[in-house]
Amino acid sequence: RALLSDLQADASEAEGIRVEAAAALYRLGDKQHRDYLVASLSNTDVLARRAAAYCMTYLNDEPDPAMLLAHLDDADAVVCTHIAAALGVHRSDPSAVDSLVSVLRKTDTNALGNAVAQSLGEYGADAIDPVLEALKYDAKSEHWTRRQRLVTVLANPDVKSHFDEDQEFALYEQWQRETRDEVKGDLARLLESLEGAEINEAKKTLADHITALCHGADAARDARETAEKTFEQGQADAGLPTVGLPDQDLQRGIAAFE
């Protein structure tokens, strides 16, 4: 500890080394270095900024979210990665979700993207709508791996458990508009994991909407009633189309292409 204290206090040492020493001392319990570490986030030395950003995750008190967000767009991806991780630990301001989603929509750096996705998962229900909006607006983007990371956020158990019916329906719509097989497959698996009464209702609502657009509201209502009687109640509703076949055709067998 004495050596670390000497390094941190030596003004002739490189800034990166001094900040790394302060970070180590802080983690050892010397909390008086906190303000120095926060100030070092604005240091011109990238190594100093990296050391300071790394330490933000371990701050004992709740840091100002605005302070962390101000450094989320640092020119260095490693600094951004550490800040993103810190925002996942210190979650006092849900508005940080929008900034994290914005990073996820722009980065192709694996370490940064993974850190942001993991941190967004910590925000639970607050992450769902911003991520769904991002998927919607980026549906035609050529950067499909970014959409794939957005889906991993929604698949996080802490996020997935908070889906409501409207959000599941929005996810189903996203699955329909998605054109990239890899992302479409991830969406399908997420939908399957959400499968239940809520998503079934979402499918019914979508079917009603499409039928109404094509054939009118009355036809949509009749189709809904017929489907419910046939598939849920086990009844042969009068509105269900039927086809008559002679007995001899049934005995002979009917080929699939017929």
Coordinates of N, CA, C and O in Angstrom, one line a residue, residues 64-133:
D64 N -23.4 10.2 -9.5 CA -24.3 10.9 -10.3 C -24.4 10.3 -11.7 O -23.4 10.2 -12.4
P65 N -25.6 9.8 -12.1 CA -25.8 9.2 -13.4 C -25.4 10.1 -14.6 O -24.8 9.7 -15.6
A66 N -25.7 11.4 -14.4 CA -25.3 12.4 -15.4 C -23.8 12.4 -15.6 O -23.3 12.6 -16.8
M67 N -23.0 12.2 -14.5 CA -21.6 12.2 -14.6 C -21.1 11.0 -15.4 O -20.3 11.1 -16.3
L68 N -21.7 9.9 -15.2 CA -21.3 8.7 -15.9 C -21.7 8.8 -17.4 O -21.0 8.4 -18.3
L69 N -22.9 9.3 -17.6 CA -23.4 9.4 -19.0 C -22.6 10.3 -19.8 O -22.5 10.2 -21.0
A70 N -22.0 11.3 -19.2 CA -21.2 12.3 -19.9 C -20.0 11.7 -20.5 O -19.4 12.2 -21.4
H71 N -19.6 10.5 -20.0 CA -18.4 9.8 -20.5 C -18.7 8.6 -21.3 O -17.8 7.8 -21.6
L72 N -20.0 8.3 -21.5 CA -20.3 7.1 -22.2 C -20.0 7.2 -23.7 O -19.9 6.2 -24.4
D73 N -19.8 8.4 -24.2 CA -19.4 8.6 -25.6 C -17.9 9.0 -25.7 O -17.5 9.7 -26.7
D74 N -17.1 8.5 -24.8 CA -15.6 8.8 -24.8 C -15.1 8.3 -26.2 O -15.6 7.3 -26.7
A75 N -14.0 8.9 -26.6 CA -13.4 8.5 -27.9 C -12.8 7.1 -27.8 O -12.6 6.4 -28.9
D76 N -12.5 6.6 -26.6 CA -11.9 5.3 -26.4 C -13.0 4.3 -26.1 O -13.7 4.4 -25.1
A77 N -13.0 3.2 -26.8 CA -14.0 2.2 -26.6 C -13.9 1.5 -25.3 O -14.9 1.0 -24.7
V78 N -12.6 1.3 -24.8 CA -12.4 0.7 -23.5 C -13.1 1.5 -22.4 O -13.7 1.0 -21.5
V79 N -12.9 2.8 -22.4 CA -13.5 3.7 -21.5 C -15.0 3.6 -21.5 O -15.7 3.4 -20.5
C80 N -15.6 3.6 -22.7 CA -17.0 3.4 -22.9 C -17.5 2.1 -22.3 O -18.6 2.1 -21.7
T81 N -16.7 1.1 -22.5 CA -17.1 -0.3 -22.0 C -17.2 -0.3 -20.5 O -18.1 -0.8 -19.9
H82 N -16.2 0.3 -19.8 CA -16.2 0.4 -18.3 C -17.3 1.3 -17.8 O -18.0 0.9 -16.8
I83 N -17.6 2.4 -18.5 CA -18.7 3.3 -18.1 C -20.0 2.5 -18.2 O -20.9 2.6 -17.4
A84 N -20.2 1.8 -19.3 CA -21.4 1.1 -19.6 C -21.6 0.0 -18.5 O -22.8 -0.1 -18.0
A85 N -20.6 -0.6 -18.1 CA -20.7 -1.6 -17.0 C -21.1 -0.9 -15.7 O -21.9 -1.5 -14.9
A86 N -20.5 0.2 -15.4 CA -20.9 1.0 -14.2 C -22.3 1.4 -14.2 O -23.0 1.4 -13.1
L87 N -22.9 1.7 -15.4 CA -24.3 2.1 -15.4 C -25.2 0.9 -15.2 O -26.4 1.1 -14.8
G88 N -24.7 -0.3 -15.4 CA -25.5 -1.5 -15.0 C -25.5 -1.7 -13.6 O -26.4 -2.4 -13.0
V89 N -24.4 -1.3 -12.9 CA -24.3 -1.5 -11.4 C -25.1 -0.4 -10.7 O -25.8 -0.6 -9.7
H90 N -24.9 0.9 -11.1 CA -25.5 2.0 -10.5 C -26.7 2.4 -11.4 O -26.6 3.1 -12.4
R91 N -27.9 2.1 -10.9 CA -29.1 2.2 -11.8 C -30.1 3.2 -11.2 O -31.3 2.9 -11.2
S92 N -29.6 4.3 -10.6 CA -30.6 5.2 -9.9 C -31.4 6.0 -10.9 O -32.4 6.6 -10.5
D93 N -31.0 6.1 -12.2 CA -31.7 6.9 -13.1 C -32.1 6.1 -14.4 O -31.3 5.8 -15.2
P94 N -33.4 5.7 -14.5 CA -33.8 4.9 -15.6 C -33.6 5.6 -17.0 O -33.6 4.9 -18.0
S95 N -33.4 6.9 -17.0 CA -33.2 7.6 -18.2 C -31.9 7.2 -18.9 O -31.7 7.4 -20.1
A96 N -31.0 6.5 -18.1 CA -29.8 6.0 -18.7 C -30.1 5.0 -19.8 O -29.2 4.8 -20.7
V97 N -31.2 4.3 -19.7 CA -31.6 3.3 -20.7 C -31.5 3.8 -22.1 O -30.9 3.2 -23.0
D98 N -32.0 5.0 -22.4 CA -32.0 5.6 -23.7 C -30.6 5.8 -24.3 O -30.4 5.5 -25.4
S99 N -29.7 6.2 -23.4 CA -28.3 6.4 -23.8 C -27.7 5.1 -24.1 O -26.9 5.0 -25.1
L100 N -27.9 4.1 -23.3 CA -27.3 2.8 -23.5 C -27.8 2.2 -24.8 O -27.1 1.6 -25.6
V101 N -29.1 2.3 -25.1 CA -29.7 1.8 -26.3 C -29.1 2.5 -27.5 O -28.8 1.9 -28.5
S102 N -28.9 3.8 -27.4 CA -28.3 4.5 -28.5 C -26.9 4.0 -28.8 O -26.5 3.9 -30.0
V103 N -26.1 3.7 -27.8 CA -24.8 3.1 -28.0 C -24.9 1.7 -28.7 O -24.2 1.4 -29.7
L104 N -25.9 0.9 -28.3 CA -26.0 -0.4 -28.8 C -26.4 -0.3 -30.3 O -26.1 -1.2 -31.1
R105 N -27.1 0.7 -30.7 CA -27.6 0.9 -32.1 C -26.4 1.3 -33.0 O -26.6 1.3 -34.2
K106 N -25.3 1.8 -32.4 CA -24.2 2.4 -33.2 C -22.9 1.6 -33.2 O -22.1 1.7 -34.1
T107 N -22.7 0.8 -32.2 CA -21.4 0.1 -32.0 C -21.4 -1.3 -32.7 O -22.3 -2.0 -32.6
D108 N -20.2 -1.6 -33.2 CA -19.9 -2.9 -33.7 C -18.8 -3.5 -32.9 O -18.2 -4.6 -33.3
T109 N -18.4 -2.9 -31.8 CA -17.3 -3.4 -31.0 C -17.9 -4.4 -30.0 O -18.8 -4.1 -29.2
N110 N -17.4 -5.6 -30.1 CA -18.0 -6.7 -29.3 C -18.0 -6.4 -27.8 O -19.0 -6.6 -27.1
A111 N -16.8 -6.0 -27.3 CA -16.7 -5.8 -25.8 C -17.7 -4.8 -25.4 O -18.4 -4.9 -24.3
L112 N -17.8 -3.7 -26.1 CA -18.7 -2.6 -25.7 C -20.1 -3.0 -25.9 O -21.0 -2.8 -25.0
G113 N -20.4 -3.6 -27.0 CA -21.8 -4.1 -27.2 C -22.3 -5.1 -26.2 O -23.4 -5.0 -25.7
N114 N -21.4 -6.0 -25.8 CA -21.8 -7.0 -24.8 C -22.0 -6.3 -23.4 O -22.9 -6.7 -22.7
A115 N -21.1 -5.4 -23.1 CA -21.2 -4.7 -21.8 C -22.5 -3.9 -21.7 O -23.2 -3.9 -20.7
V116 N -22.8 -3.2 -22.8 CA -24.1 -2.4 -22.8 C -25.3 -3.3 -22.7 O -26.2 -3.0 -22.0
A117 N -25.3 -4.4 -23.5 CA -26.4 -5.3 -23.5 C -26.6 -5.9 -22.1 O -27.8 -6.0 -21.6
Q118 N -25.5 -6.3 -21.4 CA -25.6 -6.8 -20.0 C -26.2 -5.8 -19.1 O -27.0 -6.1 -18.2
S119 N -25.7 -4.5 -19.2 CA -26.2 -3.5 -18.3 C -27.6 -3.2 -18.5 O -28.4 -2.9 -17.6
L120 N -28.1 -3.1 -19.8 CA -29.5 -2.9 -20.1 C -30.3 -4.0 -19.4 O -31.5 -3.7 -19.0
G121 N -29.9 -5.2 -19.4 CA -30.6 -6.2 -18.8 C -30.9 -6.0 -17.3 O -31.9 -6.5 -16.8
E122 N -30.0 -5.2 -16.7 CA -30.2 -4.9 -15.2 C -31.3 -3.9 -15.0 O -31.8 -3.8 -13.9
Y123 N -31.8 -3.3 -16.0 CA -32.9 -2.3 -15.9 C -34.3 -2.9 -16.0 O -35.3 -2.2 -15.8
G124 N -34.3 -4.2 -16.2 CA -35.6 -4.9 -16.2 C -36.7 -4.3 -17.1 O -36.4 -4.0 -18.3
A125 N -37.8 -4.0 -16.6 CA -39.0 -3.5 -17.4 C -38.7 -2.2 -18.1 O -39.2 -1.9 -19.2
D126 N -37.8 -1.4 -17.5 CA -37.5 -0.1 -18.1 C -36.8 -0.2 -19.5 O -36.8 0.8 -20.2
A127 N -36.2 -1.3 -19.7 CA -35.5 -1.5 -21.0 C -36.4 -1.9 -22.1 O -36.0 -1.8 -23.3
I128 N -37.6 -2.5 -21.9 CA -38.4 -3.1 -22.9 C -38.8 -2.2 -24.0 O -38.5 -2.4 -25.2
D129 N -39.5 -1.1 -23.7 CA -40.0 -0.2 -24.7 C -38.9 0.5 -25.5 O -39.0 0.5 -26.8
P130 N -37.9 1.0 -24.9 CA -36.8 1.6 -25.7 C -36.1 0.6 -26.7 O -35.8 1.0 -27.8
V131 N -36.0 -0.6 -26.2 CA -35.3 -1.6 -27.1 C -36.3 -2.0 -28.3 O -35.9 -2.1 -29.4
L132 N -37.6 -2.1 -28.0 CA -38.5 -2.4 -29.0 C -38.6 -1.3 -30.0 O -38.7 -1.6 -31.3
E133 N -38.5 -0.1 -29.6 CA -38.5 1.1 -30.5 C -37.3 1.1 -31.4 O -37.4 1.3 -32.6

